[in-house]
Amino acid sequence: MTNEEATFAAYRARPDRKNLVRLLEANQHRVYNLCWHVLQQREDAEDASQQILVKILEGAGALPDARQFSLWLYRVTLNCALDVRRARARRGKLQERASGMKNHDPQTVRLYEAVHDALAKLDDEIRCLIVRHHFEKRTLEELACEERCSAVAIWKRIEKGKQLLKDALATAGWASVAAPVASYWDSLTPVHAPGGLVAKALAAKTAMGAAALGGGMVMATKGVMSATMLGAAI
């Protein structure tokens, strides 16, 4: 069981404020990491990550176990990041790419975006393995230990998923993508969430609740929330 899954199990066993905040803190890095690689722009990645952390506040209690929480979280994170990317495109404000994308030509960027779109359509378990192995750089041995199977079995499942991605790209009109997609996997480097992300998500949730209860009067806060405000948030 990963640390993220362990914090979920602790929250399920005792769903109090303290364990819920620990759950957010434990998962903020994998949420932000995936958002950043999809969006390649810090502000957008932060916005998407805050939305997802709020979704954890609202929905974690309905999930039955740590395994289902992880599968749910990767699906929600990727879909939310893609929604932010599409909204940005609709606004016509395609911002300069951060390092890792800005050095690529537009055709390559579109291919990587197509990879993200195809990844969102995969089975939850296969998507989870691909994200953990390639986006988070978890080794086959680490994943095998967590999944309680052999490293070879993990490798086969990941390769099956990557073949499904290639098939989806071919259907979408992308031909001969094996080399650039392999290069993309190799180029990925995990990133950590910026400081204060959890506090901002809690503040956003509090503001939403205050707006709903106060007829539009929004409560806002900066930095660490008080216990009273956190109670209102959850």
PDB file of N, CA and C in Angstrom, residues 151-234:
ATOM      1  N   ALA A 151       7.077  -8.433 -11.509  1.00  0.00           N
ATOM      2  CA  ALA A 151       7.421  -7.275 -12.330  1.00  0.00           C
ATOM      3  C   ALA A 151       7.094  -7.539 -13.792  1.00  0.00           C
ATOM      4  N   VAL A 152       7.251  -8.776 -14.220  1.00  0.00           N
ATOM      5  CA  VAL A 152       6.921  -9.138 -15.606  1.00  0.00           C
ATOM      6  C   VAL A 152       5.431  -8.927 -15.864  1.00  0.00           C
ATOM      7  N   ALA A 153       4.606  -9.303 -14.903  1.00  0.00           N
ATOM      8  CA  ALA A 153       3.155  -9.120 -15.059  1.00  0.00           C
ATOM      9  C   ALA A 153       2.811  -7.639 -15.170  1.00  0.00           C
ATOM     10  N   ILE A 154       3.471  -6.801 -14.361  1.00  0.00           N
ATOM     11  CA  ILE A 154       3.240  -5.360 -14.441  1.00  0.00           C
ATOM     12  C   ILE A 154       3.667  -4.833 -15.807  1.00  0.00           C
ATOM     13  N   TRP A 155       4.830  -5.260 -16.264  1.00  0.00           N
ATOM     14  CA  TRP A 155       5.346  -4.823 -17.568  1.00  0.00           C
ATOM     15  C   TRP A 155       4.363  -5.181 -18.685  1.00  0.00           C
ATOM     16  N   LYS A 156       3.825  -6.385 -18.653  1.00  0.00           N
ATOM     17  CA  LYS A 156       2.877  -6.813 -19.677  1.00  0.00           C
ATOM     18  C   LYS A 156       1.617  -5.955 -19.657  1.00  0.00           C
ATOM     19  N   ARG A 157       1.140  -5.628 -18.466  1.00  0.00           N
ATOM     20  CA  ARG A 157      -0.076  -4.808 -18.360  1.00  0.00           C
ATOM     21  C   ARG A 157       0.180  -3.395 -18.875  1.00  0.00           C
ATOM     22  N   ILE A 158       1.346  -2.846 -18.559  1.00  0.00           N
ATOM     23  CA  ILE A 158       1.677  -1.508 -19.051  1.00  0.00           C
ATOM     24  C   ILE A 158       1.840  -1.513 -20.564  1.00  0.00           C
ATOM     25  N   GLU A 159       2.517  -2.531 -21.100  1.00  0.00           N
ATOM     26  CA  GLU A 159       2.693  -2.620 -22.550  1.00  0.00           C
ATOM     27  C   GLU A 159       1.354  -2.788 -23.263  1.00  0.00           C
ATOM     28  N   LYS A 160       0.450  -3.525 -22.653  1.00  0.00           N
ATOM     29  CA  LYS A 160      -0.889  -3.658 -23.226  1.00  0.00           C
ATOM     30  C   LYS A 160      -1.568  -2.288 -23.295  1.00  0.00           C
ATOM     31  N   GLY A 161      -1.443  -1.528 -22.227  1.00  0.00           N
ATOM     32  CA  GLY A 161      -2.034  -0.192 -22.213  1.00  0.00           C
ATOM     33  C   GLY A 161      -1.418   0.715 -23.248  1.00  0.00           C
ATOM     34  N   LYS A 162      -0.099   0.654 -23.393  1.00  0.00           N
ATOM     35  CA  LYS A 162       0.575   1.500 -24.378  1.00  0.00           C
ATOM     36  C   LYS A 162       0.206   1.102 -25.803  1.00  0.00           C
ATOM     37  N   GLN A 163      -0.046  -0.178 -26.009  1.00  0.00           N
ATOM     38  CA  GLN A 163      -0.508  -0.594 -27.339  1.00  0.00           C
ATOM     39  C   GLN A 163      -1.910  -0.059 -27.611  1.00  0.00           C
ATOM     40  N   LEU A 164      -2.749  -0.065 -26.591  1.00  0.00           N
ATOM     41  CA  LEU A 164      -4.091   0.514 -26.747  1.00  0.00           C
ATOM     42  C   LEU A 164      -3.999   2.003 -27.067  1.00  0.00           C
ATOM     43  N   LEU A 165      -3.027   2.688 -26.447  1.00  0.00           N
ATOM     44  CA  LEU A 165      -2.814   4.097 -26.753  1.00  0.00           C
ATOM     45  C   LEU A 165      -2.395   4.282 -28.212  1.00  0.00           C
ATOM     46  N   LYS A 166      -1.477   3.452 -28.681  1.00  0.00           N
ATOM     47  CA  LYS A 166      -1.024   3.543 -30.069  1.00  0.00           C
ATOM     48  C   LYS A 166      -2.177   3.296 -31.040  1.00  0.00           C
ATOM     49  N   ASP A 167      -3.023   2.307 -30.700  1.00  0.00           N
ATOM     50  CA  ASP A 167      -4.176   2.014 -31.561  1.00  0.00           C
ATOM     51  C   ASP A 167      -5.133   3.205 -31.602  1.00  0.00           C
ATOM     52  N   ALA A 168      -5.348   3.832 -30.451  1.00  0.00           N
ATOM     53  CA  ALA A 168      -6.236   4.994 -30.398  1.00  0.00           C
ATOM     54  C   ALA A 168      -5.657   6.153 -31.206  1.00  0.00           C
ATOM     55  N   LEU A 169      -4.352   6.350 -31.121  1.00  0.00           N
ATOM     56  CA  LEU A 169      -3.702   7.417 -31.885  1.00  0.00           C
ATOM     57  C   LEU A 169      -3.803   7.144 -33.378  1.00  0.00           C
ATOM     58  N   ALA A 170      -3.632   5.877 -33.771  1.00  0.00           N
ATOM     59  CA  ALA A 170      -3.744   5.527 -35.185  1.00  0.00           C
ATOM     60  C   ALA A 170      -5.155   5.798 -35.698  1.00  0.00           C
ATOM     61  N   THR A 171      -6.151   5.465 -34.876  1.00  0.00           N
ATOM     62  CA  THR A 171      -7.542   5.725 -35.249  1.00  0.00           C
ATOM     63  C   THR A 171      -7.804   7.217 -35.392  1.00  0.00           C
ATOM     64  N   ALA A 172      -7.106   8.011 -34.586  1.00  0.00           N
ATOM     65  CA  ALA A 172      -7.267   9.469 -34.627  1.00  0.00           C
ATOM     66  C   ALA A 172      -6.450  10.115 -35.752  1.00  0.00           C
ATOM     67  N   GLY A 173      -5.748   9.293 -36.508  1.00  0.00           N
ATOM     68  CA  GLY A 173      -5.022   9.827 -37.659  1.00  0.00           C
ATOM     69  C   GLY A 173      -3.538  10.005 -37.472  1.00  0.00           C
ATOM     70  N   TRP A 174      -3.009   9.522 -36.342  1.00  0.00           N
ATOM     71  CA  TRP A 174      -1.578   9.641 -36.088  1.00  0.00           C
ATOM     72  C   TRP A 174      -0.880   8.356 -36.534  1.00  0.00           C
ATOM     73  N   ALA A 175       0.059   8.484 -37.431  1.00  0.00           N
ATOM     74  CA  ALA A 175       0.800   7.330 -37.938  1.00  0.00           C
ATOM     75  C   ALA A 175       2.262   7.423 -37.516  1.00  0.00           C
ATOM     76  N   SER A 176       2.896   6.275 -37.350  1.00  0.00           N
ATOM     77  CA  SER A 176       4.332   6.215 -37.018  1.00  0.00           C
ATOM     78  C   SER A 176       4.669   7.058 -35.788  1.00  0.00           C
ATOM     79  N   VAL A 177       3.969   6.792 -34.698  1.00  0.00           N
ATOM     80  CA  VAL A 177       4.172   7.588 -33.487  1.00  0.00           C
ATOM     81  C   VAL A 177       5.023   6.881 -32.439  1.00  0.00           C
ATOM     82  N   ALA A 178       5.457   5.655 -32.730  1.00  0.00           N
ATOM     83  CA  ALA A 178       6.162   4.870 -31.715  1.00  0.00           C
ATOM     84  C   ALA A 178       7.372   5.606 -31.149  1.00  0.00           C
ATOM     85  N   ALA A 179       8.211   6.146 -32.020  1.00  0.00           N
ATOM     86  CA  ALA A 179       9.438   6.811 -31.559  1.00  0.00           C
ATOM     87  C   ALA A 179       9.152   8.083 -30.765  1.00  0.00           C
ATOM     88  N   PRO A 180       8.313   9.006 -31.272  1.00  0.00           N
ATOM     89  CA  PRO A 180       8.052  10.221 -30.484  1.00  0.00           C
ATOM     90  C   PRO A 180       7.317   9.962 -29.175  1.00  0.00           C
ATOM     91  N   VAL A 181       6.443   8.966 -29.149  1.00  0.00           N
ATOM     92  CA  VAL A 181       5.742   8.662 -27.903  1.00  0.00           C
ATOM     93  C   VAL A 181       6.714   8.048 -26.893  1.00  0.00           C
ATOM     94  N   ALA A 182       7.594   7.169 -27.364  1.00  0.00           N
ATOM     95  CA  ALA A 182       8.608   6.594 -26.480  1.00  0.00           C
ATOM     96  C   ALA A 182       9.509   7.697 -25.921  1.00  0.00           C
ATOM     97  N   SER A 183       9.841   8.666 -26.766  1.00  0.00           N
ATOM     98  CA  SER A 183      10.655   9.800 -26.321  1.00  0.00           C
ATOM     99  C   SER A 183       9.911  10.613 -25.269  1.00  0.00           C
ATOM    100  N   TYR A 184       8.604  10.733 -25.440  1.00  0.00           N
ATOM    101  CA  TYR A 184       7.801  11.471 -24.462  1.00  0.00           C
ATOM    102  C   TYR A 184       7.841  10.782 -23.101  1.00  0.00           C
ATOM    103  N   TRP A 185       7.635   9.462 -23.068  1.00  0.00           N
ATOM    104  CA  TRP A 185       7.685   8.738 -21.805  1.00  0.00           C
ATOM    105  C   TRP A 185       9.025   8.974 -21.105  1.00  0.00           C
ATOM    106  N   ASP A 186      10.106   8.904 -21.883  1.00  0.00           N
ATOM    107  CA  ASP A 186      11.437   9.063 -21.302  1.00  0.00           C
ATOM    108  C   ASP A 186      11.679  10.480 -20.774  1.00  0.00           C
ATOM    109  N   SER A 187      11.015  11.458 -21.380  1.00  0.00           N
ATOM    110  CA  SER A 187      11.265  12.859 -21.011  1.00  0.00           C
ATOM    111  C   SER A 187      10.555  13.291 -19.737  1.00  0.00           C
ATOM    112  N   LEU A 188       9.590  12.517 -19.296  1.00  0.00           N
ATOM    113  CA  LEU A 188       8.781  12.916 -18.147  1.00  0.00           C
ATOM    114  C   LEU A 188       9.598  12.907 -16.859  1.00  0.00           C
ATOM    115  N   THR A 189       9.476  13.969 -16.098  1.00  0.00           N
ATOM    116  CA  THR A 189      10.144  14.094 -14.805  1.00  0.00           C
ATOM    117  C   THR A 189       9.122  14.524 -13.759  1.00  0.00           C
ATOM    118  N   PRO A 190       8.970  13.781 -12.678  1.00  0.00           N
ATOM    119  CA  PRO A 190       7.975  14.152 -11.655  1.00  0.00           C
ATOM    120  C   PRO A 190       8.249  15.529 -11.067  1.00  0.00           C
ATOM    121  N   VAL A 191       7.175  16.256 -10.787  1.00  0.00           N
ATOM    122  CA  VAL A 191       7.276  17.565 -10.148  1.00  0.00           C
ATOM    123  C   VAL A 191       6.427  17.565  -8.881  1.00  0.00           C
ATOM    124  N   HIS A 192       6.835  18.368  -7.907  1.00  0.00           N
ATOM    125  CA  HIS A 192       6.102  18.467  -6.646  1.00  0.00           C
ATOM    126  C   HIS A 192       5.151  19.661  -6.672  1.00  0.00           C
ATOM    127  N   ALA A 193       4.094  19.532  -5.915  1.00  0.00           N
ATOM    128  CA  ALA A 193       3.130  20.624  -5.796  1.00  0.00           C
ATOM    129  C   ALA A 193       3.770  21.820  -5.103  1.00  0.00           C
ATOM    130  N   PRO A 194       3.392  23.025  -5.490  1.00  0.00           N
ATOM    131  CA  PRO A 194       3.915  24.217  -4.820  1.00  0.00           C
ATOM    132  C   PRO A 194       3.368  24.326  -3.403  1.00  0.00           C
ATOM    133  N   GLY A 195       4.070  25.035  -2.567  1.00  0.00           N
ATOM    134  CA  GLY A 195       3.625  25.217  -1.191  1.00  0.00           C
ATOM    135  C   GLY A 195       2.291  25.951  -1.118  1.00  0.00           C
ATOM    136  N   GLY A 196       1.487  25.582  -0.154  1.00  0.00           N
ATOM    137  CA  GLY A 196       0.217  26.264   0.066  1.00  0.00           C
ATOM    138  C   GLY A 196      -0.943  25.760  -0.759  1.00  0.00           C
ATOM    139  N   LEU A 197      -0.723  24.708  -1.557  1.00  0.00           N
ATOM    140  CA  LEU A 197      -1.793  24.243  -2.444  1.00  0.00           C
ATOM    141  C   LEU A 197      -2.991  23.717  -1.658  1.00  0.00           C
ATOM    142  N   VAL A 198      -2.726  22.947  -0.622  1.00  0.00           N
ATOM    143  CA  VAL A 198      -3.819  22.393   0.186  1.00  0.00           C
ATOM    144  C   VAL A 198      -4.598  23.505   0.880  1.00  0.00           C
ATOM    145  N   ALA A 199      -3.879  24.493   1.442  1.00  0.00           N
ATOM    146  CA  ALA A 199      -4.552  25.603   2.122  1.00  0.00           C
ATOM    147  C   ALA A 199      -5.459  26.365   1.160  1.00  0.00           C
ATOM    148  N   LYS A 200      -4.998  26.558  -0.069  1.00  0.00           N
ATOM    149  CA  LYS A 200      -5.809  27.261  -1.068  1.00  0.00           C
ATOM    150  C   LYS A 200      -7.059  26.467  -1.424  1.00  0.00           C
ATOM    151  N   ALA A 201      -6.908  25.146  -1.516  1.00  0.00           N
ATOM    152  CA  ALA A 201      -8.076  24.314  -1.822  1.00  0.00           C
ATOM    153  C   ALA A 201      -9.089  24.363  -0.686  1.00  0.00           C
ATOM    154  N   LEU A 202      -8.601  24.306   0.548  1.00  0.00           N
ATOM    155  CA  LEU A 202      -9.500  24.400   1.699  1.00  0.00           C
ATOM    156  C   LEU A 202     -10.197  25.756   1.740  1.00  0.00           C
ATOM    157  N   ALA A 203      -9.456  26.815   1.419  1.00  0.00           N
ATOM    158  CA  ALA A 203     -10.048  28.145   1.390  1.00  0.00           C
ATOM    159  C   ALA A 203     -11.112  28.247   0.307  1.00  0.00           C
ATOM    160  N   ALA A 204     -10.835  27.639  -0.849  1.00  0.00           N
ATOM    161  CA  ALA A 204     -11.808  27.657  -1.946  1.00  0.00           C
ATOM    162  C   ALA A 204     -13.087  26.928  -1.547  1.00  0.00           C
ATOM    163  N   LYS A 205     -12.930  25.790  -0.852  1.00  0.00           N
ATOM    164  CA  LYS A 205     -14.096  25.039  -0.404  1.00  0.00           C
ATOM    165  C   LYS A 205     -14.895  25.825   0.627  1.00  0.00           C
ATOM    166  N   THR A 206     -14.194  26.497   1.524  1.00  0.00           N
ATOM    167  CA  THR A 206     -14.865  27.327   2.525  1.00  0.00           C
ATOM    168  C   THR A 206     -15.632  28.456   1.857  1.00  0.00           C
ATOM    169  N   ALA A 207     -15.013  29.081   0.852  1.00  0.00           N
ATOM    170  CA  ALA A 207     -15.666  30.173   0.135  1.00  0.00           C
ATOM    171  C   ALA A 207     -16.918  29.685  -0.573  1.00  0.00           C
ATOM    172  N   MET A 208     -16.842  28.496  -1.148  1.00  0.00           N
ATOM    173  CA  MET A 208     -18.008  27.927  -1.823  1.00  0.00           C
ATOM    174  C   MET A 208     -19.139  27.691  -0.839  1.00  0.00           C
ATOM    175  N   GLY A 209     -18.788  27.141   0.333  1.00  0.00           N
ATOM    176  CA  GLY A 209     -19.810  26.882   1.338  1.00  0.00           C
ATOM    177  C   GLY A 209     -20.403  28.158   1.882  1.00  0.00           C
ATOM    178  N   ALA A 210     -19.572  29.164   2.083  1.00  0.00           N
ATOM    179  CA  ALA A 210     -20.063  30.431   2.606  1.00  0.00           C
ATOM    180  C   ALA A 210     -20.980  31.114   1.607  1.00  0.00           C
ATOM    181  N   ALA A 211     -20.644  31.001   0.329  1.00  0.00           N
ATOM    182  CA  ALA A 211     -21.478  31.614  -0.699  1.00  0.00           C
ATOM    183  C   ALA A 211     -22.845  30.954  -0.741  1.00  0.00           C
ATOM    184  N   ALA A 212     -22.839  29.622  -0.575  1.00  0.00           N
ATOM    185  CA  ALA A 212     -24.106  28.889  -0.625  1.00  0.00           C
ATOM    186  C   ALA A 212     -24.967  29.197   0.589  1.00  0.00           C
ATOM    187  N   LEU A 213     -24.328  29.342   1.747  1.00  0.00           N
ATOM    188  CA  LEU A 213     -25.088  29.546   2.979  1.00  0.00           C
ATOM    189  C   LEU A 213     -25.395  31.009   3.250  1.00  0.00           C
ATOM    190  N   GLY A 214     -24.577  31.909   2.711  1.00  0.00           N
ATOM    191  CA  GLY A 214     -24.727  33.312   3.051  1.00  0.00           C
ATOM    192  C   GLY A 214     -25.317  34.162   1.950  1.00  0.00           C
ATOM    193  N   GLY A 215     -25.959  33.535   0.988  1.00  0.00           N
ATOM    194  CA  GLY A 215     -26.600  34.312  -0.061  1.00  0.00           C
ATOM    195  C   GLY A 215     -25.599  35.106  -0.880  1.00  0.00           C
ATOM    196  N   GLY A 216     -24.420  34.514  -1.079  1.00  0.00           N
ATOM    197  CA  GLY A 216     -23.443  35.192  -1.916  1.00  0.00           C
ATOM    198  C   GLY A 216     -22.331  35.857  -1.140  1.00  0.00           C
ATOM    199  N   MET A 217     -22.447  35.899   0.203  1.00  0.00           N
ATOM    200  CA  MET A 217     -21.361  36.478   0.998  1.00  0.00           C
ATOM    201  C   MET A 217     -20.238  35.451   1.084  1.00  0.00           C
ATOM    202  N   VAL A 218     -19.129  35.738   0.462  1.00  0.00           N
ATOM    203  CA  VAL A 218     -18.046  34.768   0.353  1.00  0.00           C
ATOM    204  C   VAL A 218     -17.006  35.018   1.424  1.00  0.00           C
ATOM    205  N   MET A 219     -16.633  33.962   2.140  1.00  0.00           N
ATOM    206  CA  MET A 219     -15.544  34.034   3.103  1.00  0.00           C
ATOM    207  C   MET A 219     -14.261  33.646   2.390  1.00  0.00           C
ATOM    208  N   ALA A 220     -13.197  34.379   2.619  1.00  0.00           N
ATOM    209  CA  ALA A 220     -11.906  34.066   2.010  1.00  0.00           C
ATOM    210  C   ALA A 220     -10.848  34.051   3.092  1.00  0.00           C
ATOM    211  N   THR A 221      -9.800  33.335   2.827  1.00  0.00           N
ATOM    212  CA  THR A 221      -8.705  33.281   3.787  1.00  0.00           C
ATOM    213  C   THR A 221      -7.401  33.098   3.068  1.00  0.00           C
ATOM    214  N   LYS A 222      -6.316  33.430   3.729  1.00  0.00           N
ATOM    215  CA  LYS A 222      -4.983  33.224   3.181  1.00  0.00           C
ATOM    216  C   LYS A 222      -4.188  32.392   4.178  1.00  0.00           C
ATOM    217  N   GLY A 223      -3.348  31.517   3.636  1.00  0.00           N
ATOM    218  CA  GLY A 223      -2.484  30.714   4.486  1.00  0.00           C
ATOM    219  C   GLY A 223      -3.256  29.600   5.158  1.00  0.00           C
ATOM    220  N   VAL A 224      -2.888  29.280   6.389  1.00  0.00           N
ATOM    221  CA  VAL A 224      -3.467  28.149   7.099  1.00  0.00           C
ATOM    222  C   VAL A 224      -4.824  28.531   7.665  1.00  0.00           C
ATOM    223  N   MET A 225      -5.806  27.634   7.505  1.00  0.00           N
ATOM    224  CA  MET A 225      -7.158  27.908   7.975  1.00  0.00           C
ATOM    225  C   MET A 225      -7.288  27.566   9.453  1.00  0.00           C
ATOM    226  N   SER A 226      -8.209  28.248  10.103  1.00  0.00           N
ATOM    227  CA  SER A 226      -8.511  27.921  11.495  1.00  0.00           C
ATOM    228  C   SER A 226      -9.350  26.662  11.537  1.00  0.00           C
ATOM    229  N   ALA A 227      -9.430  26.040  12.707  1.00  0.00           N
ATOM    230  CA  ALA A 227     -10.228  24.818  12.844  1.00  0.00           C
ATOM    231  C   ALA A 227     -11.690  25.079  12.540  1.00  0.00           C
ATOM    232  N   THR A 228     -12.185  26.263  12.904  1.00  0.00           N
ATOM    233  CA  THR A 228     -13.593  26.601  12.648  1.00  0.00           C
ATOM    234  C   THR A 228     -13.883  26.665  11.173  1.00  0.00           C
ATOM    235  N   MET A 229     -12.985  27.338  10.430  1.00  0.00           N
ATOM    236  CA  MET A 229     -13.175  27.465   8.985  1.00  0.00           C
ATOM    237  C   MET A 229     -13.022  26.129   8.298  1.00  0.00           C
ATOM    238  N   LEU A 230     -12.073  25.318   8.758  1.00  0.00           N
ATOM    239  CA  LEU A 230     -11.896  24.000   8.173  1.00  0.00           C
ATOM    240  C   LEU A 230     -13.131  23.150   8.409  1.00  0.00           C
ATOM    241  N   GLY A 231     -13.736  23.285   9.593  1.00  0.00           N
ATOM    242  CA  GLY A 231     -14.961  22.540   9.839  1.00  0.00           C
ATOM    243  C   GLY A 231     -16.050  22.918   8.880  1.00  0.00           C
ATOM    244  N   ALA A 232     -16.139  24.206   8.531  1.00  0.00           N
ATOM    245  CA  ALA A 232     -17.138  24.641   7.560  1.00  0.00           C
ATOM    246  C   ALA A 232     -16.838  24.067   6.185  1.00  0.00           C
ATOM    247  N   ALA A 233     -15.552  23.874   5.891  1.00  0.00           N
ATOM    248  CA  ALA A 233     -15.167  23.387   4.561  1.00  0.00           C
ATOM    249  C   ALA A 233     -15.562  21.946   4.357  1.00  0.00           C
ATOM    250  N   ILE A 234     -15.607  21.175   5.427  1.00  0.00           N
ATOM    251  CA  ILE A 234     -15.871  19.742   5.234  1.00  0.00           C
ATOM    252  C   ILE A 234     -17.118  19.293   5.989  1.00  0.00           C
TER     253      ILE A 234
END
